[in-house]
Short mmCIF file of C-alpha atoms and ligand atoms in Angstrom, two decimals:
data_model
loop_
_atom_site.label_atom_id
_atom_site.label_comp_id
_atom_site.label_asym_id
_atom_site.label_seq_id
_atom_site.Cartn_x
_atom_site.Cartn_y
_atom_site.Cartn_z
CA MET R 1 0.35 33.61 -11.94
CA SER R 2 3.61 31.39 -10.75
CA SER R 3 4.24 27.91 -12.56
CA GLY R 4 3.80 24.76 -10.75
CA MET R 5 6.67 22.11 -10.13
CA VAL R 6 7.26 18.96 -11.12
CA TYR R 7 9.36 16.23 -9.36
CA PHE R 8 10.33 13.30 -10.96
CA VAL R 9 10.56 10.34 -8.23
CA GLY R 10 12.13 6.52 -8.84
CA ALA R 11 9.19 4.19 -6.69
CA GLY R 12 11.74 1.64 -6.45
CA PRO R 13 11.24 -1.70 -8.02
CA GLY R 14 8.32 -2.97 -5.55
CA ASP R 15 9.25 -2.91 -1.89
CA VAL R 16 8.02 0.05 0.03
CA ASP R 17 10.93 1.14 1.65
CA LEU R 18 12.86 1.59 -0.83
CA ILE R 19 12.09 4.41 -2.09
CA THR R 20 14.47 7.60 -1.02
CA ILE R 21 13.61 9.96 1.53
CA LYS R 22 13.87 12.61 -0.77
CA GLY R 23 11.46 10.87 -3.49
CA LYS R 24 9.17 10.36 -0.20
CA ARG R 25 9.07 13.97 1.00
CA ALA R 26 8.44 14.57 -2.38
CA LEU R 27 5.08 12.72 -2.78
CA GLN R 28 3.70 13.99 0.98
CA GLN R 29 3.76 17.60 -1.12
CA ALA R 30 2.78 16.82 -4.29
CA ASP R 31 -0.81 18.29 -5.30
CA VAL R 32 -1.53 15.63 -7.99
CA VAL R 33 0.38 12.40 -8.42
CA ILE R 34 0.55 10.43 -12.21
CA PHE R 35 1.99 6.77 -11.51
CA ASP R 36 2.64 4.04 -13.60
CA ARG R 37 1.52 0.35 -13.17
CA LEU R 38 4.52 -0.75 -11.51
CA ILE R 39 4.59 1.26 -8.24
CA ASN R 40 3.72 0.02 -5.57
CA PRO R 41 0.39 1.25 -5.12
CA PHE R 42 0.45 1.54 -0.96
CA LEU R 43 3.49 4.66 -1.70
CA LEU R 44 0.06 6.36 -2.58
CA THR R 45 -1.60 5.66 0.85
CA ASP R 46 1.39 8.30 1.86
CA ILE R 47 -0.08 11.56 0.46
CA LYS R 48 -2.47 14.32 0.55
CA ASP R 49 -5.70 13.43 1.81
CA ASP R 50 -7.19 15.48 -1.16
CA ALA R 51 -4.41 15.08 -3.63
CA LYS R 52 -5.81 13.76 -7.40
CA LEU R 53 -4.10 10.73 -8.85
CA ILE R 54 -3.91 9.95 -12.01
CA TYR R 55 -3.09 6.21 -13.48
CA CYS R 56 -1.07 5.56 -16.27
CA GLY R 57 -0.16 2.43 -16.85
CA LYS R 58 -0.15 1.14 -19.67
CA GLN R 59 -1.32 -2.55 -18.73
CA PRO R 60 -1.13 -5.72 -20.91
CA CYS R 61 -2.76 -5.28 -23.92
CA LYS R 62 -4.79 -2.40 -22.52
CA HIS R 63 -2.53 1.27 -22.96
CA THR R 64 -4.79 3.65 -20.58
CA LEU R 65 -2.78 6.80 -21.62
CA ARG R 66 -0.76 7.14 -24.25
CA GLN R 67 2.58 9.07 -23.56
CA GLU R 68 1.61 12.81 -24.98
CA ASP R 69 -1.44 12.32 -22.58
CA ILE R 70 0.96 11.95 -20.27
CA GLN R 71 2.98 14.58 -20.51
CA ARG R 72 -0.01 16.74 -21.26
CA GLU R 73 -1.11 16.09 -18.20
CA ILE R 74 2.23 16.93 -16.41
CA LEU R 75 1.90 20.09 -18.14
CA ILE R 76 -1.45 21.90 -17.39
CA HIS R 77 -1.16 20.85 -13.79
CA ALA R 78 1.94 22.55 -13.66
CA ARG R 79 1.23 25.38 -14.78
CA LYS R 80 -1.60 25.49 -12.45
CA GLY R 81 0.84 26.34 -10.29
CA LYS R 82 0.48 22.54 -9.21
CA THR R 83 3.29 20.43 -7.14
CA VAL R 84 3.35 17.43 -9.42
CA VAL R 85 5.02 14.09 -8.73
CA ARG R 86 5.92 11.56 -11.40
CA LEU R 87 6.49 8.97 -9.70
CA LYS R 88 8.03 6.04 -11.66
CA GLY R 89 8.81 2.76 -10.67
CA GLY R 90 12.35 1.80 -9.97
CA ASP R 91 14.39 4.71 -11.92
CA PRO R 92 13.26 7.20 -13.35
CA ALA R 93 15.91 7.04 -16.15
CA VAL R 94 16.10 3.55 -16.51
CA PHE R 95 14.18 2.82 -19.68
CA GLY R 96 11.46 4.79 -17.70
CA ARG R 97 11.18 7.55 -20.91
CA VAL R 98 12.19 11.02 -18.14
CA GLY R 99 14.54 12.76 -21.10
CA GLU R 100 11.10 13.01 -23.51
CA GLU R 101 9.30 14.49 -19.90
CA ALA R 102 11.51 16.26 -18.88
CA GLU R 103 12.72 17.90 -22.01
CA LEU R 104 9.37 19.00 -22.88
CA LEU R 105 9.05 21.06 -19.14
CA ALA R 106 12.59 22.45 -20.38
CA GLU R 107 11.04 23.79 -23.00
CA HIS R 108 8.53 25.55 -21.45
CA GLN R 109 10.32 26.42 -18.39
CA ILE R 110 8.72 24.55 -15.48
CA ASP R 111 10.57 23.60 -12.87
CA TYR R 112 11.75 20.07 -12.23
CA GLU R 113 13.97 17.74 -10.41
CA ILE R 114 14.42 14.66 -10.93
CA ILE R 115 15.65 12.40 -8.17
CA PRO R 116 16.79 9.05 -8.79
CA GLY R 117 15.43 5.66 -7.51
CA ILE R 118 16.68 1.71 -7.61
CA THR R 119 16.37 0.21 -10.84
CA ALA R 120 14.76 -3.32 -11.20
CA GLY R 121 17.95 -4.31 -12.09
CA ILE R 122 20.38 -3.59 -8.41
CA ALA R 123 17.36 -4.15 -6.62
CA ALA R 124 15.78 -7.24 -8.10
CA THR R 125 19.28 -9.10 -8.27
CA MET R 126 20.30 -8.39 -4.83
CA TYR R 127 16.95 -10.05 -3.36
CA SER R 128 17.44 -12.93 -5.23
CA GLY R 129 21.54 -12.93 -4.31
CA VAL R 130 22.90 -11.92 -7.19
CA PRO R 131 25.52 -9.30 -6.62
CA ILE R 132 25.38 -7.84 -9.29
CA THR R 133 29.43 -7.26 -9.38
CA HIS R 134 32.05 -9.41 -7.96
CA ARG R 135 35.65 -9.06 -7.56
CA LYS R 136 35.81 -12.66 -9.12
CA HIS R 137 32.79 -12.93 -10.68
CA SER R 138 31.52 -9.97 -12.82
CA LYS R 139 34.13 -6.91 -13.15
CA SER R 140 31.58 -5.23 -16.17
CA PHE R 141 27.53 -5.34 -16.45
CA ALA R 142 25.19 -3.89 -18.78
CA VAL R 143 21.05 -2.93 -18.61
CA VAL R 144 19.24 -3.96 -21.70
CA THR R 145 16.03 -3.42 -23.35
CA GLY R 146 14.82 -6.76 -24.31
CA HIS R 147 11.93 -4.31 -25.94
CA GLY R 148 11.75 -4.60 -29.80
CA SER R 149 12.31 -2.43 -32.02
CA ARG R 150 12.75 -4.03 -35.19
CA ASP R 151 10.16 -4.53 -37.91
CA ASP R 152 9.47 -8.27 -36.54
CA GLY R 153 9.27 -6.54 -32.77
CA THR R 154 12.63 -8.33 -31.72
CA PRO R 155 15.52 -5.78 -29.73
CA ASN R 156 17.72 -4.06 -31.86
CA ILE R 157 21.15 -4.46 -30.85
CA ASN R 158 24.34 -5.10 -31.28
CA TRP R 159 24.43 -8.61 -30.19
CA ASN R 160 28.34 -8.83 -30.84
CA HIS R 161 29.87 -5.91 -29.30
CA LEU R 162 27.39 -7.10 -25.96
CA ALA R 163 28.11 -11.14 -26.30
CA LYS R 164 31.78 -10.02 -26.07
CA GLY R 165 31.89 -6.51 -24.42
CA VAL R 166 29.98 -7.53 -20.96
CA GLU R 167 30.61 -10.33 -17.53
CA THR R 168 26.43 -9.60 -16.59
CA ILE R 169 23.83 -8.48 -18.88
CA VAL R 170 20.06 -7.47 -17.38
CA PHE R 171 17.48 -7.34 -19.64
CA TYR R 172 14.39 -5.56 -18.95
CA MET R 173 11.02 -5.94 -20.47
CA GLY R 174 11.90 -9.74 -22.44
CA ILE R 175 10.47 -12.16 -21.52
CA LYS R 176 8.83 -12.17 -24.48
CA HIS R 177 11.84 -12.31 -26.71
CA LEU R 178 13.32 -14.93 -24.32
CA LYS R 179 14.11 -17.24 -27.04
CA THR R 180 15.81 -14.28 -29.25
CA ILE R 181 17.62 -13.15 -26.80
CA THR R 182 19.37 -16.49 -25.61
CA THR R 183 19.84 -17.41 -29.04
CA GLU R 184 21.52 -14.51 -30.41
CA LEU R 185 23.86 -13.93 -27.37
CA MET R 186 25.00 -18.05 -28.00
CA LYS R 187 25.38 -17.02 -31.59
CA ASN R 188 27.63 -14.37 -30.56
CA GLY R 189 30.12 -15.97 -28.85
CA LYS R 190 28.52 -16.74 -25.14
CA ALA R 191 28.97 -20.49 -24.15
CA LYS R 192 25.71 -21.86 -23.76
CA GLU R 193 26.58 -22.79 -20.14
CA THR R 194 25.90 -19.44 -19.08
CA ALA R 195 23.90 -19.09 -16.07
CA VAL R 196 20.86 -17.54 -16.40
CA LEU R 197 18.58 -16.09 -13.50
CA VAL R 198 15.16 -15.14 -14.19
CA VAL R 199 13.23 -12.92 -11.75
CA GLN R 200 9.86 -11.98 -11.56
CA TRP R 201 8.31 -9.08 -9.27
CA GLY R 202 11.91 -8.56 -7.44
CA THR R 203 11.50 -7.30 -4.26
CA TYR R 204 7.79 -8.06 -3.64
CA SER R 205 7.46 -10.71 -1.04
CA LYS R 206 5.87 -13.01 -4.12
CA GLN R 207 8.87 -12.28 -6.00
CA ARG R 208 9.74 -15.65 -7.96
CA THR R 209 12.83 -17.02 -9.91
CA VAL R 210 13.43 -19.61 -12.21
CA ASP R 211 17.47 -20.37 -13.05
CA GLY R 212 18.94 -22.34 -15.86
CA SER R 213 21.33 -21.54 -18.39
CA LEU R 214 21.42 -20.10 -22.04
CA ALA R 215 20.51 -23.45 -23.17
CA THR R 216 17.88 -23.47 -20.95
CA ILE R 217 16.53 -20.75 -19.93
CA ALA R 218 13.89 -20.15 -22.53
CA ASN R 219 12.12 -23.39 -22.02
CA LYS R 220 12.47 -23.34 -18.08
CA VAL R 221 10.22 -19.69 -18.46
CA GLU R 222 7.72 -20.88 -20.81
CA GLN R 223 7.11 -23.79 -18.01
CA ALA R 224 6.91 -21.81 -15.54
CA ASN R 225 4.39 -19.35 -16.64
CA ILE R 226 6.99 -16.33 -15.82
CA THR R 227 5.69 -13.08 -17.22
CA ASN R 228 6.50 -9.43 -17.01
CA PRO R 229 7.52 -7.63 -14.59
CA ALA R 230 10.65 -9.68 -14.74
CA ILE R 231 14.63 -9.32 -15.42
CA ILE R 232 16.93 -11.77 -17.05
CA ILE R 233 20.14 -11.88 -15.18
CA VAL R 234 22.66 -13.57 -18.04
CA GLY R 235 26.61 -14.20 -16.06
CA ASP R 236 28.00 -16.38 -13.73
CA VAL R 237 27.71 -14.68 -11.31
CA VAL R 238 23.92 -15.84 -10.99
CA LYS R 239 25.42 -18.86 -9.68
CA LEU R 240 26.25 -17.18 -6.34
CA ARG R 241 22.39 -17.24 -5.19
CA GLU R 242 23.03 -20.37 -4.34
CA LYS R 243 24.86 -19.19 -1.58
CA LEU R 244 23.74 -15.59 -1.45
CA ALA R 245 19.62 -16.39 -1.60
CA TRP R 246 18.52 -14.38 1.69
CA PHE R 247 14.85 -12.85 0.50
CA ASP R 248 12.64 -15.44 -1.23
CA ASN R 249 13.64 -18.54 0.69
CA ARG R 250 12.21 -17.50 4.26
CA VAL R 251 8.76 -19.27 6.09
CA LEU R 252 6.12 -16.75 4.86
CA SER R 253 7.91 -15.81 1.59
CA GLY R 254 4.34 -15.60 -0.93
CA LYS R 255 2.44 -14.04 1.46
CA SER R 256 0.68 -10.34 2.00
CA PHE R 257 -1.31 -8.84 4.74
CA LEU R 258 -3.07 -6.26 4.71
CA ILE R 259 -4.01 -5.34 8.21
CA PRO R 260 -6.91 -2.26 7.70
CA SER R 261 -5.40 -0.06 10.83
CA LYS R 262 -2.36 1.07 11.92
CA GLU R 263 -2.50 0.62 16.08
CA ASP R 264 0.76 0.52 18.10
CA THR R 265 -0.27 -2.60 19.65
CA ASN R 266 0.24 -4.58 16.27
CA LYS R 267 3.62 -2.46 16.16
CA GLU R 268 5.64 -6.35 17.12
CA LEU R 269 3.07 -8.50 15.27
CA VAL R 270 3.80 -6.46 12.12
CA THR R 271 7.75 -6.76 12.44
CA SER R 272 7.81 -10.38 13.22
CA LEU R 273 6.04 -10.81 9.84
CA LYS R 274 8.13 -9.07 7.91
CA LYS R 275 11.20 -10.61 9.73
CA HIS R 276 9.88 -14.36 8.12
CA GLY R 277 9.48 -12.75 4.17
CA ALA R 278 5.73 -11.26 4.07
CA ASP R 279 4.89 -8.15 2.60
CA VAL R 280 2.69 -5.98 5.90
CA PHE R 281 0.45 -3.33 4.73
CA GLU R 282 -1.11 -1.90 7.57
CA HIS R 283 -3.54 1.45 6.79
CA ASN R 284 -6.30 2.79 8.01
CA LEU R 285 -8.31 3.02 5.13
CA LEU R 286 -11.18 5.81 6.39
CA THR R 287 -10.48 9.52 7.03
CA GLU R 288 -12.19 11.74 9.58
CA ARG R 289 -13.72 14.57 8.49
CA ASP R 290 -15.77 17.06 11.00
CA PRO R 291 -19.57 17.12 10.68
CA LEU R 292 -21.22 20.18 9.33
CA PRO R 293 -22.97 22.22 11.41
CA GLU R 294 -25.98 21.22 10.45
CA GLU R 295 -25.93 17.83 11.66
CA ILE R 296 -25.09 18.61 15.23
CA PHE R 297 -26.34 21.50 16.15
CA GLU R 298 -29.95 20.58 17.49
CA GLN R 299 -27.90 18.19 19.42
CA LEU R 300 -25.70 20.29 20.88
CA LYS R 301 -28.36 22.63 21.65
CA LEU R 302 -30.49 20.21 23.86
CA VAL R 303 -27.36 19.70 25.71
CA SER R 304 -26.59 22.76 26.67
CA SER R 305 -30.37 23.62 27.81
CA LYS R 306 -31.56 20.33 28.51
CA ARG R 307 -30.17 18.34 32.15
CA GLN R 308 -28.63 15.00 30.19
CA GLN R 309 -25.88 12.84 31.19
CA LEU R 310 -23.35 13.13 28.47
CA ILE R 311 -20.96 10.27 28.34
CA LEU R 312 -17.10 11.09 26.51
CA LEU R 313 -16.64 8.06 25.04
CA SER R 314 -12.52 8.18 23.84
CA PRO R 315 -10.23 10.81 24.82
CA ARG R 316 -10.56 11.73 21.45
CA SER R 317 -14.52 12.78 21.71
CA VAL R 318 -13.85 15.03 24.80
CA PHE R 319 -11.58 17.42 21.98
CA THR R 320 -14.30 16.73 19.33
CA PHE R 321 -17.31 17.92 21.69
CA LEU R 322 -15.02 20.92 22.97
CA LYS R 323 -14.55 21.81 19.75
CA ALA R 324 -17.46 21.75 18.04
CA LEU R 325 -19.29 23.33 21.53
CA GLY R 326 -17.41 26.57 20.48
CA GLU R 327 -18.14 26.82 16.95
CA GLN R 328 -21.85 27.30 17.74
CA GLY R 329 -20.70 29.50 19.87
CA LEU R 330 -21.95 27.63 22.93
CA ASP R 331 -19.81 27.93 26.41
CA LEU R 332 -18.88 24.69 28.15
CA ARG R 333 -20.40 26.73 32.11
CA LYS R 334 -23.42 27.18 30.85
CA ILE R 335 -24.55 23.69 29.49
CA HIS R 336 -26.81 22.49 31.69
CA SER R 337 -26.01 18.38 31.39
CA SER R 338 -23.41 16.92 33.59
CA ILE R 339 -20.49 15.44 32.06
CA LEU R 340 -19.31 11.32 32.77
CA SER R 341 -16.19 9.43 31.69
CA LYS R 342 -16.51 6.06 29.55
CA ASP R 343 -12.96 5.01 31.70
CA GLU R 344 -9.90 5.93 33.21
CA ALA R 345 -8.29 7.44 30.07
CA VAL R 346 -10.87 9.66 29.20
CA GLN R 347 -11.94 10.85 32.80
CA SER R 348 -7.75 12.40 33.08
CA VAL R 349 -7.76 13.99 29.69
CA LEU R 350 -11.07 15.88 31.18
CA GLN R 351 -9.07 16.63 34.34
CA MET R 352 -6.60 17.86 31.91
CA VAL R 353 -8.47 21.10 30.75
CA GLY R 354 -10.50 21.61 34.21
CA ILE R 355 -13.08 19.05 34.13
CA GLN R 356 -13.81 17.13 36.80
CA SER R 357 -16.38 14.28 36.00
CA ARG R 358 -17.23 10.86 37.55
CA LEU R 359 -17.46 7.50 35.68
CA VAL R 360 -20.10 5.91 33.99
CA ASP R 361 -20.02 2.86 35.99
CA ASP R 362 -20.11 4.61 39.41
CA VAL R 363 -23.47 6.59 38.63
CA LEU R 364 -27.54 5.57 38.43
CA LEU R 365 -28.14 6.32 34.38
CA HIS R 366 -31.53 8.28 33.26
CA GLN R 367 -30.91 10.51 30.58
CA PRO R 368 -28.39 9.68 28.90
CA MET R 369 -26.51 10.51 25.29
CA LEU R 370 -23.51 9.42 23.96
CA VAL R 371 -20.59 11.24 22.54
CA GLY R 372 -18.48 9.84 20.54
CA GLY R 373 -16.62 10.07 16.92
CA ASP R 374 -18.25 7.97 13.82
CA LEU R 375 -19.74 5.71 16.88
CA GLU R 376 -20.64 3.22 14.09
CA ILE R 377 -16.63 2.29 13.97
CA GLU R 378 -15.81 2.93 17.43
CA ASN R 379 -18.86 0.13 18.11
CA VAL R 380 -18.70 0.92 21.83
CA ARG R 381 -21.39 0.75 24.09
CA VAL R 382 -22.31 1.23 28.00
CA ASP R 383 -23.80 -1.23 30.28
CA GLY R 384 -27.38 0.55 30.75
CA ALA R 385 -27.06 3.03 28.25
CA GLN R 386 -28.93 1.26 25.40
CA THR R 387 -31.77 3.39 25.23
CA ALA R 388 -29.24 6.50 24.39
CA LYS R 389 -28.77 9.06 22.26
CA GLU R 390 -26.08 9.22 20.21
CA LEU R 391 -24.32 12.77 19.74
CA ILE R 392 -21.75 11.67 16.32
CA LEU R 393 -19.08 14.10 15.88
CA SER R 394 -17.37 12.95 13.32
CA PHE R 395 -17.91 11.19 10.43
CA SER R 396 -15.51 8.85 8.10
CA LYS R 397 -15.06 9.46 4.38
CA VAL R 398 -12.81 7.45 2.60
CA ALA R 399 -9.90 8.91 0.68
CA GLN R 400 -9.23 8.63 -3.11
CA LYS R 401 -5.24 7.30 -2.63
CA ASP R 402 -6.89 5.24 -0.16
CA SER R 403 -9.57 3.61 -2.28
CA GLU R 404 -7.43 3.47 -5.58
CA ALA R 405 -4.28 2.13 -3.31
CA PHE R 406 -6.82 -0.95 -1.81
CA ASN R 407 -8.06 -1.43 -5.36
CA ARG R 408 -4.54 -1.44 -7.28
CA LEU R 409 -2.76 -3.81 -4.38
CA LEU R 410 -5.93 -6.46 -4.75
CA ASP R 411 -6.31 -6.40 -8.87
CA GLU R 412 -2.46 -6.70 -8.86
CA GLN R 413 -2.57 -9.73 -6.00
CA HIS R 414 0.22 -7.87 -4.49
CA VAL R 415 -2.31 -8.35 -1.24
CA ASN R 416 -3.40 -12.25 -0.57
CA THR R 417 -4.40 -11.85 3.28
CA LEU R 418 -6.43 -9.54 4.81
CA LEU R 419 -5.98 -10.02 8.49
CA PHE R 420 -8.12 -8.35 10.93
CA THR R 421 -6.80 -8.22 14.75
CA THR R 422 -9.86 -6.28 16.44
CA ARG R 423 -13.40 -5.75 16.30
CA LYS R 424 -12.52 -1.87 15.12
CA ASP R 425 -10.73 -3.16 12.31
CA VAL R 426 -13.47 -5.34 10.90
CA SER R 427 -16.05 -2.46 11.35
CA GLN R 428 -13.60 0.36 10.06
CA PHE R 429 -13.38 -2.58 6.66
CA LEU R 430 -17.20 -2.88 6.65
CA LYS R 431 -17.83 1.24 6.43
CA PHE R 432 -14.90 1.22 3.62
CA LEU R 433 -16.77 -1.28 1.32
CA GLU R 434 -20.17 0.56 1.98
CA LEU R 435 -18.37 4.46 1.27
CA THR R 436 -16.35 2.75 -1.82
CA ASN R 437 -19.49 0.78 -3.24
CA SER R 438 -16.85 -2.25 -3.17
CA SER R 439 -18.81 -5.93 -3.50
CA LYS R 440 -18.03 -7.66 -0.62
CA GLU R 441 -18.05 -10.96 -2.30
CA LYS R 442 -15.78 -9.82 -4.50
CA VAL R 443 -13.23 -9.29 -2.04
CA VAL R 444 -13.92 -12.14 -0.38
CA GLU R 445 -13.15 -14.33 -3.23
CA GLN R 446 -9.87 -12.41 -3.94
CA VAL R 447 -8.09 -12.77 -0.85
CA THR R 448 -7.68 -15.13 2.38
CA ILE R 449 -9.78 -13.97 5.07
CA PHE R 450 -7.15 -14.53 8.35
CA CYS R 451 -8.02 -13.22 12.17
CA ILE R 452 -6.86 -12.50 15.03
CA GLY R 453 -9.49 -13.20 18.62
CA LYS R 454 -12.61 -14.25 19.38
CA GLU R 455 -14.11 -10.12 19.00
CA ALA R 456 -13.30 -9.86 15.38
CA SER R 457 -13.85 -12.50 13.64
CA LEU R 458 -17.45 -12.96 15.88
CA LEU R 459 -18.40 -9.74 13.93
CA LEU R 460 -16.99 -10.98 10.51
CA GLU R 461 -19.53 -14.20 10.74
CA GLU R 462 -22.03 -11.78 11.50
CA ASN R 463 -21.28 -9.86 8.26
CA ASN R 464 -21.42 -13.14 6.88
CA ILE R 465 -17.57 -12.74 5.67
CA PRO R 466 -16.91 -16.26 6.30
CA VAL R 467 -12.96 -16.87 8.23
CA ASP R 468 -10.83 -19.14 6.46
CA ARG R 469 -7.54 -18.80 9.15
CA TYR R 470 -8.07 -18.29 12.69
CA ILE R 471 -6.12 -17.99 15.92
CA GLU R 472 -6.61 -16.83 19.64
CA THR R 473 -3.67 -14.62 19.92
CA ALA R 474 -1.56 -12.13 17.66
CA ASN R 475 1.12 -14.65 17.97
CA VAL R 476 2.97 -15.15 14.81
CA THR R 477 4.62 -18.58 15.56
CA GLU R 478 0.89 -19.72 15.89
CA LEU R 479 0.11 -17.91 12.95
CA ILE R 480 2.82 -20.03 10.77
CA GLU R 481 2.34 -23.00 12.55
CA ASP R 482 -1.57 -22.81 10.96
CA TYR R 483 0.02 -21.85 7.49
CA GLN R 484 2.25 -25.35 7.86
CA GLU R 485 -0.63 -27.09 9.06
CA VAL R 486 -2.57 -26.13 6.14
CA ALA R 487 -0.23 -27.03 3.69
CA VAL R 488 0.22 -30.57 4.96
CA LEU R 489 -3.26 -31.10 5.20
CA ALA R 490 -3.43 -30.04 1.13
CA LYS R 491 -0.61 -32.68 0.51
CA GLU R 492 -2.08 -35.33 1.88
CA SER R 493 -5.54 -35.29 0.75
N1 SAH H 501 12.44 2.17 -14.59
C1 SAH H 501 12.22 0.92 -14.41
C2 SAH H 501 11.78 -0.09 -15.20
C3 SAH H 501 10.83 0.29 -16.03
S1 SAH H 501 10.58 -0.53 -17.33
C4 SAH H 501 13.35 0.68 -13.75
O1 SAH H 501 14.58 0.91 -13.19
O2 SAH H 501 13.26 -0.78 -12.72
C5 SAH H 501 9.46 -2.35 -17.08
C6 SAH H 501 10.47 -3.47 -16.88
O3 SAH H 501 11.29 -3.05 -15.66
C7 SAH H 501 9.91 -4.16 -16.37
O4 SAH H 501 9.14 -5.21 -17.60
C8 SAH H 501 10.84 -5.59 -15.72
O5 SAH H 501 11.29 -6.30 -16.74
C9 SAH H 501 11.11 -4.56 -14.90
N2 SAH H 501 11.33 -4.10 -13.77
C10 SAH H 501 10.32 -3.00 -13.43
N3 SAH H 501 9.77 -4.24 -11.85
C11 SAH H 501 10.72 -5.44 -11.82
C12 SAH H 501 10.23 -6.09 -10.48
N4 SAH H 501 9.96 -5.39 -9.33
N5 SAH H 501 10.42 -6.89 -10.65
C13 SAH H 501 11.57 -7.37 -11.61
N6 SAH H 501 11.73 -6.47 -13.59
C14 SAH H 501 11.52 -5.23 -12.95
#
């Protein structure tokens, strides 16, 4: 069997749009994705439904997969002929161990490509308003690991060369040893007034920065309780932030929304939320699966042999109905039932395939049968058809990638608000919780529930999900005002 292909892909620092097009294409082809903690989990939603995901992030104090295990996993899957993506935060070669992992593949003659990414030291600096080079203020820069390699845990660095030879220095993984880093730099010739900026979770809406000088930064960072992932930028070029900050000073900076559907109708709202500084993740958390033949065969036979009124509920259900009929060896021309359309959209799709139908509102119903996708999700009802039987033509399921992405987005606090814009959003979300055995209470505890429109809010309340914020229509100005009002109230109380 021919061996597979491995792509080492740089995922960029956080903002999901900072992955390269080439990296994204590789991800979409992957059979197996082996990913780190520091990638934005939302990237996982755009891969194949049946892709296998392996998490190998090292969480503080808890090693999930050792380096040898990661390398073994890559090798095993590549040897089985799979397309493997090793997805790494930032750039795979900047403190990302791609050298070791690729070396092993080279030894085993397995094909690979390395797709660069935007490293945190470049992206998080720019997102905080600091250009890493500048004609006047920074003619050179270095990236340096602050991770210890000496016996006492401190970094093993030629401090003298570093302090004297480079104008701007970016430390990765350096928070734990910040005191040592600043002391060594001052001892070796950097002025104690040299400006320093620390950027945590750079390029996410929740990006935080703390500024100071070599003399003051360690205390300030401790007080602000900044932890990894954060970079430390040393050099007077960071003073430009005062003028150039563009990202983390917007009215919705720090806000992150998950909308559990992706609809064209939300386009304007989403663009506007992003423009005001929020992270917005929109995604259908459910995937459709076709019904198994035994799940629908009896009902389809009934449709064919008895006089019933079939009410097709959506344009999509027209096609799933015809497909199911054909697959069961039944002939549309021979069915005894009449076909009705729920609305004009359905009627015109039926017309396109040569079926003339009447609108359900113009007909007296006697033995109706509702035909649709997953009726629980569609949430459609037809007046006068309360006693209708139902023919369900597709079911919802949850792909591993979507539950993984959702859980990691919440656990890493990349999402602080769930935003519901329609009744269908709510029913899809409830179904997602049910199918993944997730605790509703736990999710509700972790996030703010923001609801737009009466319909959605009623369904949330019916399901004991308290609505924290509510506005009538999808209007961003109103949404922002709502946040500000709450902020003012909090200040007053
Ligand atoms: N390959 C990655 C770096 C991996 S080392 C890259 O090129 O960016 C992990 C360290 O990178 C973290 O401890 C932190 O110092 C830095 N880092 C990664 N993502 C970051 C982010 N979004 N904001 C700030 N620092 C980040």
